[in-house]
Amino acid sequence: MARFLMRRLVLFILALIGISLLIFLALRILPGDVAAIMAGLDAPPERVDRLRRQMGLDRSYPRQYLDWIGDFLQGDLGRSILTNRSIASQVGVRAQITFPLILLGLAVALLLGIPLGCAAALARSPRMQSFSHMVAIVGGSVPALWSGLLLIMLFAKGSGLIGLLPSQGFPALGWAQPGQALAALILPALSTGIIVGAGIMRYTRSLLGDMLSSGYVDMGMACGMTRTQAALRIGLRLASPQLVSVIGLTMAEMITGVMVSENLFALPGLGSMLITDVGNRDLPAVQSELLLLAAFFLFLGLLVDVIHRLIDPRFRGAARQEVVAL
Amino acid sequence: MNWGHEDRPHLGLRATFPGQLGFFGRMRVVLSSMWRKASGRYSLIVLAIWILVSLVSRFWTPVPIWVTDGYRIWQAPSRAHLLGTDGTGADILSWLMAGSATNLVISLLAVLLSGVLGLLLVMAMVSRRSGVSQTVVVLVDALISLPTVLLALILAVPLGPSIAVVVVACGFGYGLNLARIVRPQALLAAESDYVRSARHSGVGSFRIFCTHLVPNVIPVLCVQLSMSAGTSVLAEAGLTYLGVGVPSGLPSWGHSLTTSVKFINVFPLTVLWPGLVVTMVVVALNLFGDALRDAIDPVTNPRLRAAVAAAGRSTLQSVRQETSACLEASGHASEGDNHVAEY
């Protein structure tokens, strides 16, 4: 485990360096002088020069890169060109919307996907099986934007058919009003969670289906469990390592849905901030935010791999038996 | 009977070996097998319509897509504009039709890119040099957790919104995914006896990869590539809505969906159509992969097996006839018969 962890950590750092280089270079290809844009149209050249020095754009590329990474590691994400506000504090404020949204979306996905997937795997009649297959496929084929629109049409307060929930914006006081804040996140979480849930349902169904025909479940039934009991207590436990990997991966794909939802439901979260900054070509902001996002997801991947190892008992004796199968 | 190389009579045989059905014959059986199942039939119909509409929209749409009428913006569906008009007065149905061509191109390119990238990665992963294979495996494990949208955003800053951003972001992400999923099967095949025998007979590793490993993973490849095509349609919609996908002057389904967002308070029913089109196509692509896998694999498709066997029998028969005809002409009739019986 220690060896695996070391290896994986080294790789995490290497991947992060690679991504940071990619981000840095991608933003340097950008035509146009950032300092000139920032200074304004008819700024005197001295002012542009001063700004360029201030932002460190007059230095060589390796130097700029190292400065950026050094500041980043110390928690200084730089300042936005347009608003001159600290990016770190902006990210802190906006993460209070995005992270609860991701967690709620994941909760929706798991609550939909795992029970439905189990039910689909346990269904005996061919009609029920093909029906659940269709549910999984159709559910996973809906664009996040469209499901969000349909949810607004159905449930939005004011314009929807069954006006229940707010569909635009976030309460001004934020989480000081927990009820309203939560209500504002329900529709976005549903619209991102449904698609991911359908994917998880599909995987649960196929993994549990494999387990049902694997003999472990037969063993449980021979010991007196019912088929459902054996499938849920033995089959699901055996499928859990792979399920964790799949959930981790789908969570990475969920971020597109989260960004779309934030825009559609007018939530001032990280996704909408990133999109605005990319649109404005706000260079320091974009590069720090992208690196932060990449670091988050690479770390998530690392975490998922470690959890996979921890809950899969086959890996426990692996170090001793020299089966370091990656 | 020992035939010397020089005096062997020329048997005017065709290039097909006994037991082999030509590519088109095989495809005909595969398609008809898919057509027999409801899911396969649905996917074939929807995909055929998609391709047809894409082709037609290059030459004809109900209203030319560049025609905008400032006096007829946000119009309700009518005889002239079946789905209404958008904020610039352009016909929504025409844009939806023209968008299908853009999406077809994006999906094809993304699938091509992910297929090539995925197979290259698999080639490295099953490489017998453990340094190469382990590095690539671990690299894919680390990079796979990066979401598609992140790459798209990185690319969109220098390139601006463009089709290339969508294609590269999707192709890269799905290629990694493909490699990860195909790897176990490829490894299994790489350790099989026929690969070992080929290697010992001196066949190069690239040739072994193409002739022995790729055919083994084709069923998985069908499912994954087809699913990737579907996901790329969804990704295009999301990225275009976020402003980093297809640029705003170009018709695409993502563009139609984005337009329909503004419709929600005007006439909500119009919101349904673009989303419905996208959902139907993505469902079709998902079903297509499964149906193709079942139909293309001789192990799971008895009809294909039977067709191949029948073709083999008929080829063998024609070989026999031609052989005996040749031999008869050269006066070796009796020996010829013996030879064919051995063969």
XYZ file of C-alpha atoms in Angstrom:
669
model
C 0.000 0.000 0.000
C 2.794 2.388 0.925
C 4.581 1.675 -2.325
C 1.392 2.133 -4.314
C 0.647 5.381 -2.504
C 4.128 6.726 -3.172
C 3.921 5.852 -6.821
C 0.476 7.346 -7.185
C 1.493 10.535 -5.369
C 4.537 11.014 -7.582
C 2.305 10.549 -10.589
C -0.245 13.006 -9.215
C 2.461 15.636 -8.909
C 3.854 14.888 -12.367
C 0.399 15.071 -13.934
C -0.252 18.346 -12.154
C 3.015 19.808 -13.432
C 2.140 18.643 -16.932
C -1.305 20.196 -16.780
C 0.032 23.447 -15.327
C 2.550 23.664 -18.210
C -0.243 22.999 -20.686
C -2.414 25.721 -19.152
C 0.480 28.169 -19.003
C 1.476 27.605 -22.625
C -2.101 27.604 -23.911
C -2.666 31.022 -22.374
C 0.629 32.398 -23.707
C -0.223 31.529 -27.312
C -3.055 34.016 -26.970
C -2.530 36.862 -29.415
C -2.638 40.398 -28.073
C -0.923 42.242 -25.267
C -2.719 41.674 -21.981
C -1.197 44.742 -20.376
C -2.364 46.966 -23.230
C -5.894 45.598 -22.990
C -5.952 46.138 -19.260
C -4.597 49.677 -19.401
C -7.346 50.750 -21.748
C -7.507 51.989 -25.318
C -5.744 55.354 -25.126
C -3.382 54.712 -22.229
C 0.072 56.264 -22.491
C 2.853 53.734 -23.226
C 4.512 54.385 -19.843
C 1.391 53.217 -18.102
C 1.260 50.048 -20.185
C 4.913 49.386 -19.361
C 4.290 49.902 -15.677
C 1.380 47.502 -15.743
C 3.400 44.950 -17.642
C 6.118 45.137 -14.993
C 3.548 44.953 -12.231
C 2.044 41.766 -13.656
C 5.459 40.305 -14.348
C 4.810 40.001 -18.076
C 8.192 41.536 -18.939
C 10.012 38.550 -17.484
C 10.994 35.403 -19.341
C 8.466 32.561 -19.665
C 10.235 30.130 -17.291
C 10.461 32.895 -14.709
C 6.780 33.767 -15.113
C 5.834 30.121 -14.782
C 7.876 29.624 -11.617
C 6.500 32.829 -10.077
C 2.969 31.727 -10.804
C 3.462 28.226 -9.364
C 5.283 29.606 -6.330
C 2.457 32.020 -5.547
C -0.110 29.342 -6.250
C 1.458 26.960 -3.750
C 1.416 29.713 -1.121
C -2.278 30.237 -1.683
C -1.952 33.447 -3.685
C -3.962 32.923 -6.855
C -3.273 36.396 -8.196
C -5.636 39.235 -8.979
C -8.256 39.562 -11.666
C -7.356 41.968 -14.482
C -10.837 43.394 -14.773
C -11.905 43.801 -11.163
C -8.493 43.756 -9.450
C -9.994 41.610 -6.731
C -8.156 38.723 -5.146
C -9.066 35.506 -6.969
C -8.598 33.357 -3.875
C -11.306 35.202 -1.966
C -13.652 35.064 -4.972
C -13.102 31.328 -5.270
C -13.772 30.937 -1.548
C -17.106 32.737 -1.789
C -18.246 30.937 -4.907
C -17.191 27.481 -3.749
C -19.910 27.790 -1.111
C -22.424 27.347 -3.909
C -20.604 24.945 -6.197
C -19.515 22.349 -3.650
C -22.947 21.927 -2.072
C -24.330 21.698 -5.619
C -21.860 18.957 -6.574
C -22.600 17.047 -3.371
C -26.369 17.375 -3.799
C -26.113 16.305 -7.441
C -24.043 13.299 -6.425
C -26.560 12.448 -3.703
C -29.385 12.578 -6.263
C -27.356 10.426 -8.644
C -26.560 7.804 -6.003
C -30.076 7.730 -4.582
C -31.482 7.213 -8.079
C -28.755 5.104 -9.617
C -27.912 2.447 -7.060
C -31.434 1.352 -6.009
C -32.710 1.425 -9.600
C -29.613 -0.406 -10.812
C -30.095 -3.103 -8.182
C -33.770 -3.395 -9.054
C -32.884 -3.696 -12.732
C -30.318 -6.402 -12.067
C -32.712 -8.333 -9.840
C -35.681 -8.065 -12.214
C -36.646 -11.475 -13.528
C -39.235 -10.837 -16.216
C -37.734 -9.945 -19.607
C -40.217 -7.099 -19.991
C -39.076 -5.524 -16.720
C -35.442 -6.010 -17.704
C -35.787 -4.302 -21.053
C -37.856 -1.533 -19.485
C -35.164 -0.771 -16.916
C -32.540 -0.930 -19.655
C -34.484 1.689 -21.591
C -34.835 3.884 -18.481
C -31.076 3.811 -17.994
C -30.313 4.607 -21.623
C -32.887 7.355 -22.077
C -31.996 8.913 -18.727
C -28.358 9.086 -19.717
C -29.110 10.615 -23.113
C -30.810 13.809 -21.995
C -28.692 16.972 -22.334
C -28.241 18.637 -18.921
C -29.449 21.889 -20.396
C -32.698 20.359 -21.594
C -33.450 18.489 -18.376
C -32.877 21.765 -16.541
C -35.298 23.520 -18.874
C -37.917 20.823 -18.421
C -37.537 21.027 -14.637
C -37.999 24.792 -14.819
C -41.104 24.338 -16.926
C -42.515 21.843 -14.452
C -41.497 23.074 -11.031
C -40.351 26.676 -11.215
C -42.144 29.052 -8.901
C -44.228 31.485 -10.909
C -43.950 30.136 -14.440
C -43.922 26.359 -13.943
C -46.868 23.975 -14.109
C -46.458 22.986 -10.458
C -44.791 26.059 -9.026
C -42.828 24.805 -6.053
C -39.204 25.823 -6.150
C -37.231 28.935 -7.043
C -35.442 28.575 -10.366
C -33.328 31.701 -10.629
C -30.532 32.966 -8.430
C -29.295 32.307 -4.935
C -30.477 34.093 -1.765
C -28.423 37.233 -1.164
C -27.547 36.210 2.383
C -26.293 32.832 1.230
C -26.227 30.025 3.770
C -27.462 32.358 6.519
C -30.863 31.374 5.136
C -30.369 27.621 4.943
C -33.902 26.777 3.834
C -33.943 29.168 0.917
C -30.384 28.349 -0.081
C -31.172 24.660 -0.174
C -34.374 25.255 -2.116
C -32.419 27.223 -4.718
C -30.090 24.265 -5.235
C -32.695 21.501 -5.569
C -33.621 21.972 -9.230
C -29.999 22.419 -10.402
C -28.954 19.348 -8.424
C -31.777 17.313 -9.964
C -30.885 18.391 -13.479
C -27.230 17.398 -13.051
C -27.939 14.334 -10.938
C -30.420 12.591 -13.226
C -27.977 12.000 -16.096
C -25.176 10.882 -13.807
C -27.676 8.711 -11.933
C -28.638 6.973 -15.164
C -24.974 6.217 -15.833
C -24.519 4.835 -12.317
C -27.693 2.791 -12.729
C -26.292 1.261 -15.888
C -23.018 0.293 -14.227
C -24.692 -1.007 -11.066
C -26.948 -3.147 -13.215
C -24.121 -4.679 -15.223
C -21.764 -5.139 -12.256
C -24.449 -6.704 -10.078
C -25.609 -8.798 -13.050
C -22.078 -10.207 -13.361
C -22.027 -10.926 -9.632
C -25.392 -12.713 -9.789
C -23.969 -15.254 -12.205
C -20.637 -15.568 -10.420
C -21.327 -18.245 -7.849
C -20.765 -16.056 -4.793
C -24.440 -15.246 -4.744
C -25.324 -18.926 -5.203
C -23.145 -19.646 -2.192
C -25.071 -17.106 -0.141
C -28.347 -18.626 -1.245
C -27.085 -22.072 -0.335
C -26.461 -20.704 3.155
C -30.112 -19.729 3.419
C -30.287 -16.156 2.124
C -32.953 -15.176 -0.340
C -31.776 -14.146 -3.809
C -32.326 -10.453 -3.038
C -30.505 -10.682 0.285
C -27.582 -12.508 -1.256
C -27.352 -10.061 -4.150
C -27.478 -6.973 -1.946
C -25.268 -8.210 0.884
C -22.703 -10.228 -1.030
C -23.000 -9.075 -4.633
C -23.080 -5.368 -3.905
C -20.164 -5.650 -1.500
C -18.134 -7.472 -4.123
C -19.037 -4.921 -6.764
C -18.260 -1.949 -4.528
C -14.592 -1.363 -5.507
C -15.436 -1.060 -9.181
C -18.521 0.968 -8.343
C -16.374 3.471 -6.449
C -14.103 3.891 -9.478
C -17.073 4.452 -11.739
C -18.637 6.960 -9.372
C -15.373 8.887 -9.207
C -15.164 9.054 -12.981
C -18.787 10.097 -13.436
C -18.250 12.809 -10.866
C -15.548 14.244 -13.119
C -17.975 14.263 -16.015
C -20.633 15.833 -13.815
C -18.760 19.110 -13.764
C -19.986 20.002 -17.271
C -23.538 19.580 -16.035
C -22.764 21.661 -12.951
C -21.434 24.508 -15.090
C -24.469 24.397 -17.369
C -26.827 24.356 -14.382
C -25.087 27.267 -12.728
C -25.552 29.306 -15.869
C -29.108 28.192 -16.482
C -30.281 28.717 -12.912
C -28.263 31.933 -12.516
C -26.229 30.653 -9.555
C -23.060 32.661 -8.878
C -20.818 29.602 -8.489
C -17.328 28.636 -9.605
C -18.488 27.363 -12.966
C -20.184 30.563 -14.025
C -17.175 32.527 -12.722
C -14.814 30.437 -14.838
C -16.977 30.812 -17.923
C -17.195 34.573 -17.468
C -13.443 34.845 -17.013
C -12.739 32.699 -20.086
C -15.129 34.905 -22.050
C -13.353 38.036 -20.820
C -9.898 36.514 -21.408
C -9.032 37.431 -17.839
C -5.644 35.735 -17.988
C -4.456 35.518 -14.342
C -7.905 34.507 -13.191
C -8.361 31.847 -15.874
C -4.974 30.228 -15.361
C -5.296 29.961 -11.592
C -8.881 28.732 -11.732
C -8.137 26.119 -14.367
C -5.172 24.827 -12.385
C -7.272 24.710 -9.240
C -9.948 22.735 -11.048
C -7.389 20.345 -12.538
C -5.778 19.841 -9.132
C -9.172 19.120 -7.615
C -10.025 16.462 -10.166
C -6.591 14.864 -10.181
C -6.837 14.654 -6.406
C -10.287 13.140 -6.724
C -8.844 10.512 -9.056
C -6.112 9.778 -6.538
C -8.641 9.507 -3.730
C -10.821 7.134 -5.728
C -7.850 4.896 -6.506
C -6.874 4.791 -2.843
C -10.421 3.992 -1.721
C -10.607 1.310 -4.387
C -7.484 -0.271 -2.895
C -8.758 0.016 0.650
C -12.112 -1.645 0.100
C -10.903 -4.358 -2.228
C -9.638 -7.110 0.074
C -7.746 -8.752 -2.787
C -5.159 -5.967 -2.609
C -4.460 -6.477 1.105
C -2.090 -9.373 0.748
C -0.840 -8.078 -2.568
C 2.370 -6.536 -1.288
C 3.373 -9.775 0.365
C 2.606 -11.885 -2.679
C 4.365 -9.468 -4.994
C 1.216 -9.043 -7.081
C 1.649 -5.351 -7.634
C -0.793 -5.290 -10.479
C -1.605 -1.696 -11.177
C 1.242 -37.153 -54.477
C 3.986 -34.608 -54.312
C 3.467 -31.564 -56.488
C 6.626 -29.747 -57.405
C 6.236 -26.029 -57.379
C 6.808 -25.653 -61.120
C 4.451 -28.309 -62.385
C 1.550 -27.365 -60.101
C -1.352 -26.534 -62.429
C -2.615 -22.990 -62.141
C -5.946 -23.036 -60.311
C -7.755 -19.844 -61.274
C -8.960 -19.142 -57.748
C -10.470 -15.953 -56.451
C -8.674 -13.940 -53.765
C -11.087 -15.030 -51.034
C -9.968 -17.933 -48.946
C -12.361 -20.750 -48.194
C -14.570 -19.823 -45.282
C -14.274 -16.102 -45.825
C -17.184 -13.887 -46.650
C -16.308 -10.617 -48.358
C -16.610 -7.384 -46.384
C -19.876 -6.323 -48.022
C -21.458 -9.719 -47.665
C -20.577 -9.700 -43.981
C -21.984 -6.187 -43.512
C -25.232 -7.200 -45.194
C -25.699 -10.039 -42.719
C -24.735 -7.776 -39.798
C -27.194 -5.059 -40.788
C -30.031 -7.475 -41.367
C -29.335 -9.078 -37.970
C -29.497 -5.640 -36.348
C -32.733 -4.869 -38.178
C -34.393 -7.945 -36.643
C -34.281 -6.482 -33.137
C -36.447 -3.529 -32.146
C -33.562 -1.567 -30.605
C -31.328 -2.135 -33.611
C -34.115 -1.138 -35.996
C -34.786 2.063 -34.046
C -31.142 3.031 -34.048
C -30.685 2.279 -37.752
C -33.750 4.357 -38.658
C -32.759 7.334 -36.506
C -29.158 7.310 -37.704
C -30.250 7.000 -41.336
C -32.572 9.986 -40.896
C -29.754 11.915 -39.219
C -27.382 11.331 -42.118
C -30.105 12.026 -44.691
C -31.137 15.300 -43.051
C -27.498 16.351 -42.798
C -27.019 15.781 -46.517
C -30.294 17.439 -47.500
C -29.642 20.464 -45.312
C -26.470 21.195 -47.267
C -28.632 21.968 -50.284
C -32.096 22.724 -48.999
C -33.749 23.871 -45.793
C -37.351 25.129 -45.499
C -36.015 28.672 -45.136
C -32.348 29.400 -45.978
C -30.540 29.702 -42.660
C -28.978 33.068 -43.400
C -32.385 34.653 -44.088
C -33.308 36.757 -41.088
C -36.341 38.945 -40.945
C -36.209 41.742 -38.413
C -39.988 42.105 -38.474
C -40.599 38.483 -37.600
C -38.593 37.800 -34.443
C -39.740 35.417 -31.682
C -42.628 34.220 -33.819
C -44.920 31.443 -32.719
C -44.908 28.259 -34.817
C -46.893 28.843 -38.014
C -47.274 27.433 -41.517
C -44.291 29.456 -42.778
C -42.086 28.712 -39.739
C -43.021 25.289 -38.393
C -41.107 25.775 -35.150
C -41.228 29.577 -35.041
C -38.379 32.047 -35.348
C -35.618 33.121 -32.961
C -34.381 36.510 -31.803
C -32.851 37.375 -35.174
C -35.876 36.206 -37.131
C -34.191 33.031 -38.403
C -36.251 29.882 -38.872
C -35.684 27.471 -35.968
C -36.488 24.296 -37.910
C -33.974 25.192 -40.620
C -31.270 25.820 -38.045
C -32.058 22.520 -36.362
C -31.735 20.719 -39.717
C -28.515 22.495 -40.640
C -27.172 21.798 -37.152
C -27.426 18.056 -37.697
C -24.667 18.271 -40.316
C -22.329 20.081 -37.902
C -23.039 17.541 -35.206
C -22.475 14.654 -37.588
C -19.050 16.027 -38.478
C -18.163 16.648 -34.828
C -19.228 13.153 -33.792
C -17.366 11.463 -36.633
C -14.166 13.404 -35.981
C -14.366 12.878 -32.221
C -14.915 9.141 -32.694
C -12.053 8.933 -35.167
C -9.699 10.804 -32.865
C -10.661 8.820 -29.786
C -10.402 5.550 -31.692
C -6.927 6.313 -32.991
C -5.709 7.662 -29.654
C -7.282 4.796 -27.738
C -5.749 2.129 -29.965
C -2.328 3.793 -29.822
C -2.527 3.821 -26.025
C -3.630 0.193 -25.976
C -0.724 -0.652 -28.245
C 1.610 0.910 -25.700
C -0.219 -0.762 -22.818
C 0.187 -4.275 -24.164
C 3.752 -3.586 -25.161
C 6.116 -6.237 -23.867
C 8.484 -3.655 -22.529
C 7.128 -3.345 -19.003
C 8.574 0.127 -18.573
C 6.500 1.524 -21.432
C 3.325 -0.345 -20.605
C 3.316 0.479 -16.887
C 4.045 4.133 -17.477
C 1.191 4.447 -19.951
C -1.229 2.565 -17.704
C -0.451 4.795 -14.753
C -0.527 7.931 -16.909
C -3.985 7.055 -18.227
C -5.148 6.366 -14.656
C -3.980 9.795 -13.581
C -5.306 11.761 -16.555
C -8.659 10.042 -16.804
C -10.056 11.993 -13.884
C -9.734 15.266 -15.806
C -13.151 16.317 -17.094
C -13.691 17.028 -20.795
C -14.862 20.536 -20.099
C -11.557 21.439 -18.442
C -9.589 20.587 -21.582
C -12.159 22.411 -23.676
C -11.741 25.524 -21.533
C -7.948 25.363 -21.742
C -8.170 25.097 -25.527
C -10.908 27.689 -25.838
C -8.816 30.506 -24.400
C -6.296 30.660 -27.265
C -8.532 29.211 -29.991
C -11.820 30.840 -29.089
C -15.033 28.851 -29.517
C -14.572 26.441 -32.422
C -15.412 22.951 -33.612
C -11.789 21.942 -33.044
C -12.138 22.612 -29.302
C -15.079 20.215 -29.030
C -13.454 17.554 -31.204
C -10.081 17.588 -29.447
C -11.528 17.749 -25.931
C -13.955 14.904 -26.607
C -11.510 12.815 -28.617
C -8.856 13.070 -25.928
C -11.139 12.237 -23.021
C -12.927 9.373 -24.767
C -9.645 8.019 -26.125
C -8.294 7.620 -22.580
C -11.535 6.008 -21.522
C -11.458 3.642 -24.491
C -7.895 2.575 -23.724
C -8.813 1.809 -20.140
C -11.812 -0.278 -21.099
C -10.201 -2.138 -24.005
C -6.982 -2.962 -22.146
C -8.105 -6.116 -20.260
C -9.402 -7.761 -23.456
C -6.311 -6.796 -25.405
C -4.084 -8.203 -22.650
C -6.058 -11.436 -22.684
C -5.568 -11.728 -26.433
C -1.908 -10.749 -26.165
C -1.259 -13.738 -23.921
C -3.109 -16.204 -26.130
C -1.481 -19.084 -27.930
C -2.093 -17.742 -31.420
C -0.293 -14.504 -30.623
C 2.578 -16.473 -29.134
C 2.727 -18.678 -32.200
C 2.658 -15.651 -34.498
C 5.439 -14.040 -32.500
C 7.576 -17.153 -32.665
C 7.080 -17.310 -36.413
C 8.647 -13.882 -36.584
C 5.607 -11.661 -37.176
C 6.292 -8.054 -36.132
C 4.467 -6.613 -33.123
C 2.625 -3.976 -35.156
C 1.283 -6.605 -37.507
C 0.283 -8.817 -34.566
C -1.546 -5.865 -33.043
C -3.483 -5.204 -36.241
C -4.298 -8.768 -37.209
C -4.774 -10.458 -33.839
C -5.516 -7.911 -31.128
C -7.754 -5.432 -32.924
C -10.208 -8.061 -34.241
C -10.484 -9.359 -30.692
C -11.540 -6.036 -29.238
C -13.873 -4.993 -32.069
C -17.064 -5.795 -30.113
C -15.969 -3.590 -27.179
C -14.753 -0.983 -29.633
C -18.187 -0.832 -31.313
C -19.976 -0.182 -28.040
C -17.470 2.365 -26.758
C -17.069 4.344 -29.975
C -20.792 4.484 -30.526
C -21.346 5.638 -26.958
C -18.596 8.225 -27.431
C -20.414 9.562 -30.473
C -23.515 9.994 -28.313
C -21.592 11.628 -25.503
C -19.924 13.993 -27.959
C -23.364 15.198 -29.064
C -24.208 15.912 -25.419
C -20.823 17.526 -24.829
C -21.263 19.744 -27.886
C -24.589 20.946 -26.509
C -23.098 21.711 -23.095
C -19.946 23.384 -24.398
C -21.812 25.473 -26.942
C -24.181 26.665 -24.251
C -21.182 27.628 -22.123
C -19.767 29.604 -25.057
C -16.683 27.471 -25.693
C -18.109 25.068 -28.267
C -19.403 25.757 -31.747
C -19.162 29.502 -32.509
C -22.450 31.368 -32.517
C -22.751 31.918 -36.287
C -22.676 28.194 -37.052
C -25.796 26.037 -36.769
C -25.573 23.139 -34.314
C -27.908 21.365 -31.936
C -26.190 23.031 -29.020
C -26.955 26.358 -30.667
C -30.616 25.356 -31.112
C -30.860 24.292 -27.475
C -29.250 27.542 -26.354
C -31.734 29.512 -28.428
C -34.602 27.543 -26.980
C -33.582 28.618 -23.467
C -34.726 32.125 -24.329
C -38.018 30.758 -25.547
C -39.079 29.394 -22.219
C -41.253 32.336 -21.287
C -42.525 32.979 -24.846
C -43.908 29.640 -25.993
C -42.616 26.777 -23.900
C -43.645 24.078 -26.379
C -40.849 25.087 -28.757
C -38.323 24.278 -26.040
C -39.181 20.602 -26.431
C -38.058 19.995 -30.024
C -34.269 20.519 -30.047
C -33.889 18.584 -26.803
C -36.075 15.797 -28.131
C -33.986 15.526 -31.299
C -30.750 15.376 -29.299
C -32.139 12.805 -26.868
C -33.466 10.578 -29.652
C -30.160 10.631 -31.507
C -28.103 9.933 -28.378
C -30.410 7.054 -27.440
C -30.041 5.712 -30.977
C -26.253 5.904 -30.776
C -26.243 4.050 -27.458
C -28.511 1.315 -28.794
C -26.555 1.167 -32.065
C -23.370 0.220 -30.254
C -25.030 -2.619 -28.337
C -26.835 -3.910 -31.417
C -23.695 -3.738 -33.539
C -21.710 -5.610 -30.899
C -24.260 -8.406 -30.826
C -24.451 -8.579 -34.608
C -20.777 -8.265 -35.554
C -19.433 -10.903 -33.192
C -19.710 -14.392 -34.735
C -19.761 -15.811 -31.208
C -23.021 -14.077 -30.311
C -24.606 -13.925 -33.765
C -25.579 -17.376 -35.093
C -26.786 -15.902 -38.404
C -23.358 -14.457 -39.149
C -21.795 -17.784 -38.246
C -24.167 -19.613 -40.565
C -23.535 -17.146 -43.405
C -19.776 -17.438 -43.042
C -20.017 -21.217 -42.976
C -22.260 -21.240 -46.053
C -19.878 -18.967 -47.911
C -17.036 -21.237 -46.875
C -18.876 -24.283 -48.174
C -19.675 -22.665 -51.493
C -16.109 -21.419 -51.890
C -14.828 -24.872 -51.098
C -17.190 -26.305 -53.666
C -16.028 -23.899 -56.319
C -12.446 -24.663 -55.388
C -13.194 -28.330 -55.890
C -14.876 -27.745 -59.219
C -12.143 -25.486 -60.502
C -9.459 -27.832 -59.288
C -10.972 -30.832 -60.932
C -11.630 -28.852 -64.113
C -7.987 -27.770 -64.212
C -6.730 -31.187 -63.481
C -8.983 -32.746 -66.033
C -7.673 -30.339 -68.633
C -4.082 -31.274 -67.770
C -4.888 -34.957 -67.644
C -4.437 -35.555 -63.918
C -8.068 -36.269 -63.138
C -7.711 -39.184 -60.763
C -4.806 -37.792 -58.744
C -6.546 -34.412 -58.636
C -9.586 -35.924 -56.967
C -7.453 -37.450 -54.280
C -5.730 -34.163 -53.613
C -8.970 -32.269 -53.270
C -10.332 -34.845 -50.885
C -7.291 -34.361 -48.666
C -7.684 -30.636 -48.918
